mmCIF file of C-alpha atoms in Angstrom:
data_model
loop_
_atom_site.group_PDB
_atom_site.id
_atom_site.type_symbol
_atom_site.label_atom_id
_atom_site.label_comp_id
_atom_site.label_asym_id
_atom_site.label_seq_id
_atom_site.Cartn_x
_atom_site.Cartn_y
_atom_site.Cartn_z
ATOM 1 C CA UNK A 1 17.045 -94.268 36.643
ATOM 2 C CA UNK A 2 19.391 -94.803 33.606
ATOM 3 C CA UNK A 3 16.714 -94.996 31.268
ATOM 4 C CA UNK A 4 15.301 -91.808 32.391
ATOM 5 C CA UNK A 5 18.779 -89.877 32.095
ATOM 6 C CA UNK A 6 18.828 -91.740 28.442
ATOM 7 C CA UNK A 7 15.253 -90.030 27.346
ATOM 8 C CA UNK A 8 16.147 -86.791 28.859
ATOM 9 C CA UNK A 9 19.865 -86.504 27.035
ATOM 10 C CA UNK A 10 17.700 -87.350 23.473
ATOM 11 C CA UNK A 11 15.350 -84.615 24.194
ATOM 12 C CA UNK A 12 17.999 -82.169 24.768
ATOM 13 C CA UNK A 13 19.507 -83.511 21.922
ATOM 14 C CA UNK A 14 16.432 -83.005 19.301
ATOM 15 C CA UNK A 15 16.259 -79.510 21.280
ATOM 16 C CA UNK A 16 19.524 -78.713 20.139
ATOM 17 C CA UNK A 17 18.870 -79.894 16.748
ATOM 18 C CA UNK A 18 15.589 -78.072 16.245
ATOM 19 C CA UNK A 19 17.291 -74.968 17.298
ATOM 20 C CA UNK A 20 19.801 -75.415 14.386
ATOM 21 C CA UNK A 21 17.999 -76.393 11.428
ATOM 22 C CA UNK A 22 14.096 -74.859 12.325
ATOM 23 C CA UNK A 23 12.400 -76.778 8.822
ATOM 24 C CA UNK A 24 13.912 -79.876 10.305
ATOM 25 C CA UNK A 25 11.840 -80.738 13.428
ATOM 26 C CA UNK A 26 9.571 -77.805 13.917
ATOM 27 C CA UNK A 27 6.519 -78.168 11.568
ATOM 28 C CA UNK A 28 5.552 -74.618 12.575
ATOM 29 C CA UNK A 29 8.844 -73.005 11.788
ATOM 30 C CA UNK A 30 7.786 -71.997 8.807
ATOM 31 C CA UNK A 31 6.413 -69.131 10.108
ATOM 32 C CA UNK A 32 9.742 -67.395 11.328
ATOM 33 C CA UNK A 33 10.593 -67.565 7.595
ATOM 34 C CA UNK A 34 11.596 -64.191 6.100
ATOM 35 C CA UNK A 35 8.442 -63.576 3.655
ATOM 36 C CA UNK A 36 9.964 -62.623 0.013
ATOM 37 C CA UNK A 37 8.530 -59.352 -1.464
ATOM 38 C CA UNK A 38 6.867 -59.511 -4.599
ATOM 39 C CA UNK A 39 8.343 -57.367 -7.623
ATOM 40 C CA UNK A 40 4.914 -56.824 -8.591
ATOM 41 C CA UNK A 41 2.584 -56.082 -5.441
ATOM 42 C CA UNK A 42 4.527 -54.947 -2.766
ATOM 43 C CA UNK A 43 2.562 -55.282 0.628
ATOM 44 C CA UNK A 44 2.975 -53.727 4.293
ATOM 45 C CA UNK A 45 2.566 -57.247 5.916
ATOM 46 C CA UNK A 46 -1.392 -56.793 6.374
ATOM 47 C CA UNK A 47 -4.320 -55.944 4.416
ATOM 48 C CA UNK A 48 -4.313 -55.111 0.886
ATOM 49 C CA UNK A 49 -1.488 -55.089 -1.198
ATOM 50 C CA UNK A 50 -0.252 -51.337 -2.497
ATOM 51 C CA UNK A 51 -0.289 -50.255 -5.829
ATOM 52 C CA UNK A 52 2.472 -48.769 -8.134
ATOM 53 C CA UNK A 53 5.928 -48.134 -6.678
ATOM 54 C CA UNK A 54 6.816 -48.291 -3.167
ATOM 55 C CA UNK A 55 10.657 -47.961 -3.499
ATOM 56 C CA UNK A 56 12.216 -45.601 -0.973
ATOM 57 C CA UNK A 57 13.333 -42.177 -1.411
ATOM 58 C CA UNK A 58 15.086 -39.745 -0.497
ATOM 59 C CA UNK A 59 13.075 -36.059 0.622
ATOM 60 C CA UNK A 60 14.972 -32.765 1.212
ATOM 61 C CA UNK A 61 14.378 -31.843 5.010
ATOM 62 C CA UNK A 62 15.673 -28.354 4.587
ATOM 63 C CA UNK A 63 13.287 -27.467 1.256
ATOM 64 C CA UNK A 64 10.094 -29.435 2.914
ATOM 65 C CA UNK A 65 10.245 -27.602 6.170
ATOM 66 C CA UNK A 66 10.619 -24.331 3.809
ATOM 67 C CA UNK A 67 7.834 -25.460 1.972
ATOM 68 C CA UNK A 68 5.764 -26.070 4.741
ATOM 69 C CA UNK A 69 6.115 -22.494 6.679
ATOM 70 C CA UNK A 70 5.179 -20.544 3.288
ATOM 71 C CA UNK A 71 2.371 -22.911 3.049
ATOM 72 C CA UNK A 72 1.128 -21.789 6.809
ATOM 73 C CA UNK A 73 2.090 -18.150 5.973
ATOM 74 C CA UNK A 74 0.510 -17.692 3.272
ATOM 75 C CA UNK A 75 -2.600 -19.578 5.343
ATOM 76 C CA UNK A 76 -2.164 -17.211 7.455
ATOM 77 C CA UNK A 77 -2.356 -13.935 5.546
ATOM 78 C CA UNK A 78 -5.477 -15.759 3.442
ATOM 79 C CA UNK A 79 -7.146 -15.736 6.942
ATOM 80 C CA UNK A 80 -6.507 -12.303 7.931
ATOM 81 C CA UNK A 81 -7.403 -11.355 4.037
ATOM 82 C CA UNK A 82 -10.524 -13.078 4.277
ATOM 83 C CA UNK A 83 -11.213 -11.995 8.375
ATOM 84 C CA UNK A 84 -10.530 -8.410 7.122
ATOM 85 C CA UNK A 85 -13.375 -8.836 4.218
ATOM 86 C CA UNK A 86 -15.618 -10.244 6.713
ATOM 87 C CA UNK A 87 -15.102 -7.237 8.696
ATOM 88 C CA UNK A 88 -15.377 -4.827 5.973
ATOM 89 C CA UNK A 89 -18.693 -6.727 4.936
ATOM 90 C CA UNK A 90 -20.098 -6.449 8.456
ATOM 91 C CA UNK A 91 -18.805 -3.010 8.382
ATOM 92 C CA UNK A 92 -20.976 -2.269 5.107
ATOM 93 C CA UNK A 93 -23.812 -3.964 6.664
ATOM 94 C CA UNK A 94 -24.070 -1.785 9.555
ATOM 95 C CA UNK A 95 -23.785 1.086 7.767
ATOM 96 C CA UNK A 96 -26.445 0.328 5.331
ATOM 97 C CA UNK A 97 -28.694 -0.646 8.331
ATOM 98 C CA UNK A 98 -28.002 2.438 10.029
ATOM 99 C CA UNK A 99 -28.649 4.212 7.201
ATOM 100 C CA UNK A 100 -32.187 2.847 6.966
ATOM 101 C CA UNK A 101 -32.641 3.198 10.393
ATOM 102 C CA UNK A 102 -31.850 7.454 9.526
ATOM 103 C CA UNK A 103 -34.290 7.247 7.182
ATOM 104 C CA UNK A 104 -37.111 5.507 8.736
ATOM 105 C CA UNK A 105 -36.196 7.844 11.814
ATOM 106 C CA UNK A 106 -36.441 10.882 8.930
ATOM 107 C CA UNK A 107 -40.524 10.139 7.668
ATOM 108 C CA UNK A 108 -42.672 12.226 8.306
ATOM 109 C CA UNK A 109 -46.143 11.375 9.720
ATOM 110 C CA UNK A 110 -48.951 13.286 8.025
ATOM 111 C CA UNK A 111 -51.244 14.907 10.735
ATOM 112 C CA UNK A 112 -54.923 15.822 9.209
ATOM 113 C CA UNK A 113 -56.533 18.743 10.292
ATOM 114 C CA UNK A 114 -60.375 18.819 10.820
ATOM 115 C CA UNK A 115 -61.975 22.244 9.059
ATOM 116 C CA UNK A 116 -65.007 22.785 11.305
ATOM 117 C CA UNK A 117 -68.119 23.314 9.313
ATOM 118 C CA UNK A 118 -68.392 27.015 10.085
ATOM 119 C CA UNK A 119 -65.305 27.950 8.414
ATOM 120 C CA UNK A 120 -65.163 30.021 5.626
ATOM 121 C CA UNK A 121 -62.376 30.728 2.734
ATOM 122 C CA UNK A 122 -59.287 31.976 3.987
ATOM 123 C CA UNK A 123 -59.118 35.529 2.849
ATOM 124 C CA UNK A 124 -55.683 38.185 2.476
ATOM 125 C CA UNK A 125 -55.966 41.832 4.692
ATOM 126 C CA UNK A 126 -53.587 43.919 3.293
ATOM 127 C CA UNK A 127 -51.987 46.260 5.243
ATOM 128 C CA UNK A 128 -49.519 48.436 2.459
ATOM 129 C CA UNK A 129 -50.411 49.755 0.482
ATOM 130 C CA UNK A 130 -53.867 50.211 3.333
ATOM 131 C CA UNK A 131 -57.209 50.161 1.651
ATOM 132 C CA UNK A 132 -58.357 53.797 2.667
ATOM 133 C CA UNK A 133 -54.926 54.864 1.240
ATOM 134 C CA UNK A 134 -56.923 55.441 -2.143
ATOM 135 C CA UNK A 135 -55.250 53.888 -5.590
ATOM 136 C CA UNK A 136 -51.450 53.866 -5.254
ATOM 137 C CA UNK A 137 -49.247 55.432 -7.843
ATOM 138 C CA UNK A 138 -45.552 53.724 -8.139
ATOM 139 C CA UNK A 139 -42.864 55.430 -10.566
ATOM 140 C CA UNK A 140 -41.010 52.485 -12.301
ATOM 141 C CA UNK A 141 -37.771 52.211 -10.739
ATOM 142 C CA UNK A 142 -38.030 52.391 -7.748
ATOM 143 C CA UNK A 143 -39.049 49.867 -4.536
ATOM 144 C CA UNK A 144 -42.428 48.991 -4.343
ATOM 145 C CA UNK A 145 -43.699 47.300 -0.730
ATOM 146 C CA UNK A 146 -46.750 44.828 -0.473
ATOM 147 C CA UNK A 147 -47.506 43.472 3.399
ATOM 148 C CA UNK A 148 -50.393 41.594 4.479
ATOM 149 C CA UNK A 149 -51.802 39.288 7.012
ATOM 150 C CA UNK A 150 -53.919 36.543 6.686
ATOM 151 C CA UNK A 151 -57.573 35.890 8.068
ATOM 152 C CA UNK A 152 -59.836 33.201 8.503
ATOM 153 C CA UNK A 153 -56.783 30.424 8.047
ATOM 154 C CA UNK A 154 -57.718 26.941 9.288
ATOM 155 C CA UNK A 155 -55.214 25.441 7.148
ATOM 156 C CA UNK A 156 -52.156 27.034 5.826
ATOM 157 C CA UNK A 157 -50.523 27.001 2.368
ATOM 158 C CA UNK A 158 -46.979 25.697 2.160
ATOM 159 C CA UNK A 159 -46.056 28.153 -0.336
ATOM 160 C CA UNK A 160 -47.600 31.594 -2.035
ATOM 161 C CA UNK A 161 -47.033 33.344 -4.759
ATOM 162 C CA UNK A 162 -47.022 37.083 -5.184
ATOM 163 C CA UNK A 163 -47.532 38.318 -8.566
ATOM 164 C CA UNK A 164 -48.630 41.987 -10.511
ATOM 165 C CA UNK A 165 -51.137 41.425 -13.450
ATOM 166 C CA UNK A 166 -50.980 44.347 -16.069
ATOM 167 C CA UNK A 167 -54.359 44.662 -17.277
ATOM 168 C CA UNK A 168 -52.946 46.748 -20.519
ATOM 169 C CA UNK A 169 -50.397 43.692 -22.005
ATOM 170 C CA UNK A 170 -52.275 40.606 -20.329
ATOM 171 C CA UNK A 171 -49.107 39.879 -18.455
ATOM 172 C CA UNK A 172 -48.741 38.419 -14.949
ATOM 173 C CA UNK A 173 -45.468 39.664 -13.617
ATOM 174 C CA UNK A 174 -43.663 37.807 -10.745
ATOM 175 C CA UNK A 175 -42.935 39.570 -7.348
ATOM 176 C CA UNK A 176 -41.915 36.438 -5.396
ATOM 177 C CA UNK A 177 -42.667 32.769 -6.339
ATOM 178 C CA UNK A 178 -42.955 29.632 -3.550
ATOM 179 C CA UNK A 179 -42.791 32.110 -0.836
ATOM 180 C CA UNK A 180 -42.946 30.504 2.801
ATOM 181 C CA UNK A 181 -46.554 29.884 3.447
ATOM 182 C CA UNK A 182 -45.688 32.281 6.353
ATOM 183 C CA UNK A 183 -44.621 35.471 4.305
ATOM 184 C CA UNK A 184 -46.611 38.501 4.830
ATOM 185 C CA UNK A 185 -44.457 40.949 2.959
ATOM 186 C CA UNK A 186 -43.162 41.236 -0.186
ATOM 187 C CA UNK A 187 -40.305 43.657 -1.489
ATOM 188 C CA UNK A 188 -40.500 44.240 -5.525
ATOM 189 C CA UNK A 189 -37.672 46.189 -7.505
ATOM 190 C CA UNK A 190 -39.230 47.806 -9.905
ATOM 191 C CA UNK A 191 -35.499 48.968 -11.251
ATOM 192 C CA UNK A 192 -33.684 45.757 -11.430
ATOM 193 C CA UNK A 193 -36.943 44.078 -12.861
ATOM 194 C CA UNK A 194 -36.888 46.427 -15.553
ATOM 195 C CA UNK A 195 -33.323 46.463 -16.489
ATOM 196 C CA UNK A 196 -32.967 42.564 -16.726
ATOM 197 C CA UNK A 197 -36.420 41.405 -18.176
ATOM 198 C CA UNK A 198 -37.328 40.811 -21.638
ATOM 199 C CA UNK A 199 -40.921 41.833 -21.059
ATOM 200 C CA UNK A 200 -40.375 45.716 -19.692
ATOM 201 C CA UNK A 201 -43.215 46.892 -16.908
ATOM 202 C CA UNK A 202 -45.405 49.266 -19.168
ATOM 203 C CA UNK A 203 -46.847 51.823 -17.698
ATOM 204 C CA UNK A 204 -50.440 50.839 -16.932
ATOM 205 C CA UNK A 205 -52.948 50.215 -13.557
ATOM 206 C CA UNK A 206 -52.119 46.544 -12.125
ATOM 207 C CA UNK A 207 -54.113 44.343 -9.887
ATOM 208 C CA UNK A 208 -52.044 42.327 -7.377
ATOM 209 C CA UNK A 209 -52.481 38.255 -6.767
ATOM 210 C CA UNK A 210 -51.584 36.559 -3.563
ATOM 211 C CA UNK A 211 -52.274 32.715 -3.934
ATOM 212 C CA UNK A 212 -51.520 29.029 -2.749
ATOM 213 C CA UNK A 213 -48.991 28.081 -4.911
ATOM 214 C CA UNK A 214 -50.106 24.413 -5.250
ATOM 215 C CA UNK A 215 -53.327 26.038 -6.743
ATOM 216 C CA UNK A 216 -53.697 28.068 -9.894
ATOM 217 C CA UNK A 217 -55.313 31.792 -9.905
ATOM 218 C CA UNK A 218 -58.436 30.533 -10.747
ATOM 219 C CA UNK A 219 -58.914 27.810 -8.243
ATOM 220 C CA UNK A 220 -61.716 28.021 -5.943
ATOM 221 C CA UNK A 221 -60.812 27.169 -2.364
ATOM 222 C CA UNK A 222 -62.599 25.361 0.323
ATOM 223 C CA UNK A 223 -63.452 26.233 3.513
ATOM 224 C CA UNK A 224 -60.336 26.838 5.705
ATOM 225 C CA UNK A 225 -57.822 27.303 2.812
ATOM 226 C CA UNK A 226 -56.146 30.341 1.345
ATOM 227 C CA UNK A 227 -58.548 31.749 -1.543
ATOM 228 C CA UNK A 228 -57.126 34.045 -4.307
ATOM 229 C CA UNK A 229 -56.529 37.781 -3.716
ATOM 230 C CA UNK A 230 -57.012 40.477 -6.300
ATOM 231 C CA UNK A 231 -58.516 43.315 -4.821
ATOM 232 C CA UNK A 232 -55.436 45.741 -4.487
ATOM 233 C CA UNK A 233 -55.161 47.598 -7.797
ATOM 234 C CA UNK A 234 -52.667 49.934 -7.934
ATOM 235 C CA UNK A 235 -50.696 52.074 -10.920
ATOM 236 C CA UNK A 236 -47.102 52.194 -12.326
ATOM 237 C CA UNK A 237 -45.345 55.340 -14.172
ATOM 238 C CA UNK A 238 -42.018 56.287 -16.015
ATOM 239 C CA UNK A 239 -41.464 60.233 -15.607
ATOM 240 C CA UNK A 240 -40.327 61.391 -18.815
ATOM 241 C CA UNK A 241 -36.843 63.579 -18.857
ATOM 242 C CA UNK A 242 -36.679 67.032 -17.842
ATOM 243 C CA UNK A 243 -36.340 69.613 -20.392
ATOM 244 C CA UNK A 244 -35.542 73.315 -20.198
ATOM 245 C CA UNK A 245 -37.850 76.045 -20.666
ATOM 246 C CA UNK A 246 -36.396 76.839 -23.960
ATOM 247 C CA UNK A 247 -36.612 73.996 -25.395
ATOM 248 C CA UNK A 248 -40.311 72.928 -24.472
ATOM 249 C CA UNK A 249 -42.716 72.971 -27.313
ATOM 250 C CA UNK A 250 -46.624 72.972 -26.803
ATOM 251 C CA UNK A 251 -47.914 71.351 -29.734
ATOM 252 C CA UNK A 252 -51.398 73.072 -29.071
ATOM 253 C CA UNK A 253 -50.115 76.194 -27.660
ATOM 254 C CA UNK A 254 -49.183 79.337 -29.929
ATOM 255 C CA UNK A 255 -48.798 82.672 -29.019
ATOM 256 C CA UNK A 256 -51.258 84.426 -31.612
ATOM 257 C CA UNK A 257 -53.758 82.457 -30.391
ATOM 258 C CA UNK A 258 -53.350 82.774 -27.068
ATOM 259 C CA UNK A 259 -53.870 86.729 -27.772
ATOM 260 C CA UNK A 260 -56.730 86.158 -29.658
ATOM 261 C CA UNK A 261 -58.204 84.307 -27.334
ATOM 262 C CA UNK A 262 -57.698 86.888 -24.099
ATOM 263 C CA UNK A 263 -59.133 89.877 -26.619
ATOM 264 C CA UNK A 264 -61.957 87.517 -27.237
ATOM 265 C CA UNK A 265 -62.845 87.419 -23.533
ATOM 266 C CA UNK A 266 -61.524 91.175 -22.437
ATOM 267 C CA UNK A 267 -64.514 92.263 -25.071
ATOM 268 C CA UNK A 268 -66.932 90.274 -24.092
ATOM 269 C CA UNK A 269 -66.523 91.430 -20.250
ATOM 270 C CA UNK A 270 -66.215 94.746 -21.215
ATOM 271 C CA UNK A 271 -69.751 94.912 -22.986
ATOM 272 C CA UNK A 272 -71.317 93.084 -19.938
ATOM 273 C CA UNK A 273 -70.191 95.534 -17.515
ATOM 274 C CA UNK A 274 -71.322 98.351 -19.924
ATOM 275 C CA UNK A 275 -74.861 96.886 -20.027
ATOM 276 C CA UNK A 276 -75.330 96.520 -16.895
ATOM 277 C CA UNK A 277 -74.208 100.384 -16.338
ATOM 278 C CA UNK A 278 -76.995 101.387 -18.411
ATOM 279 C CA UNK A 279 -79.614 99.659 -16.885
ATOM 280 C CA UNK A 280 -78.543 100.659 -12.973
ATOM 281 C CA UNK A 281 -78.622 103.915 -14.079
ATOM 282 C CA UNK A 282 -82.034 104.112 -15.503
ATOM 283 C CA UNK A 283 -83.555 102.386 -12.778
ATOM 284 C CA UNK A 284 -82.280 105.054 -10.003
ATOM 285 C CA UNK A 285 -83.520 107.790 -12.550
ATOM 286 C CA UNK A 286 -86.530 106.351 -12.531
ATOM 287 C CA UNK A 287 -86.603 106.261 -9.199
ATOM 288 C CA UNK A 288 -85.661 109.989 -8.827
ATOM 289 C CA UNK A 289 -88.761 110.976 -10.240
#
């Protein structure tokens, strides 16, 4: 029993020893040891050792969290920037699409017409100046009228012209140009023509054209299409000034001649009427007897 008190006291004893000085008893006490830092490579403890200098300091809390919130603002007004370009793209895009969708809703489909084989050339009736009207005399000046209808169309001409050919100059003169394939009536000022143009209307018989004004005048047409017209010929005047009685000279008129003349035939009739006197009068003698 005493011995056992003995071995217990010298264990609490080297307990109370290793407790004081750890490198004394304690082979592993080493590893309670403060670890020195190297002035060179300072490390966290674990893993790799850090590179350059890892001496503390000391950061502004005020002029970081400053920092920070004009970092996220201006985030945030890059986003809306860039959400408000994204919009503005999308924007354009749908525009542009709807703009080709307008114009692929805009073509026109091209319908053919089918001339039957009986048709003939499309011809012009014209209705004034009216064929049994005789030839037409215009004075220059004043409003001409054309009207017509059209016969015999299978396919109609976009556009006409209306023109007045003087067959004295060689001049074609316009009445209306890319009229409505539709028109059947044309109104020409003769006046206003004459006062602005630098060709003047002469005063001479014209012959009236009605066309398709993708065609020239001498085009031949085909079946079903508008041929040329020229059939209407018709004649324009400029009256001359009035002038009084006095003043009118006859360049082949005089008064001695006149005279002469009337003598002339007042002695011719009066030796007629003698001669045949003369012979009455001898035939109812001869009778008599």
């Amino acid at each position: 029993m005493r011995n056992l008190q003995i071995i217990i006291a010298l264990l609490l004893t080297f307990t109370t020893l290793s407790v004081s000085d750890p490198g004394s008893g304690d082979p592993f006490g080493r590893e309670l040891w403060v670890r020195e830092a190297s002035p060179q490579r300072a490390t966290s403890g674990k893993g790799e050792p850090f590179e350059g200098d890892v001496s503390p300091t000391t950061t502004d809390t005020q002029a970081t969290t400053a920092t920070g919130k004009a970092d996220e603002s201006n985030a945030k007004t890059t986003a809306k920037a860039d959400k408000t370009n994204s919009g503005d793209k999308s924007s354009a895009t749908g525009d542009t699409k709807k703009n080709k969708e307008s114009a692929s809703d805009k073509k026109t489909t091209t319908r053919k017409v089918r001339v039957p084989a009986t048709a003939v050339v499309g011809a012009v009736n014209m209705k004034t100046p009216a064929a049994q009207d005789g030839f037409s005399i215009f004075k220059i000046g004043e409003t001409v009228t054309f009207g017509w209808n059209y016969t015999d169309l299978v396919v109609s001409p976009t556009n006409v012209n209306v023109e007045a050919y003087c067959t004295d100059g060689a001049n074609y003169f316009t009445i209306t140009g890319n009229a409505s394939g539709d028109t059947t009536k044309a109104i020409w000022d003769t006046g206003k023509y004459q006062a602005t143009a630098s060709i003047k209307l002469p005063i001479a018989t014209y012959t009236l054209f009605i066309y398709d004004a993708s065609k020239s005048r001498t085009d031949v047409a085909s079946p079903g299409y508008l041929g040329v017209y020229q059939n209407l010929r018709f004649g324009l005047y400029e009256p001359k000034k009035a002038i009084p009685l006095s003043q009118f000279e006859c360049p082949t008129c005089s008064p001695d001649g006149a005279n002469a003349l009337l003598n002339k035939y007042a002695l011719r009739m009066s030796l007629l009427m003698a001669f045949l006197s003369t012979i009455s009068f001898a035939w109812f003698m001869a009778g008599a007897l």
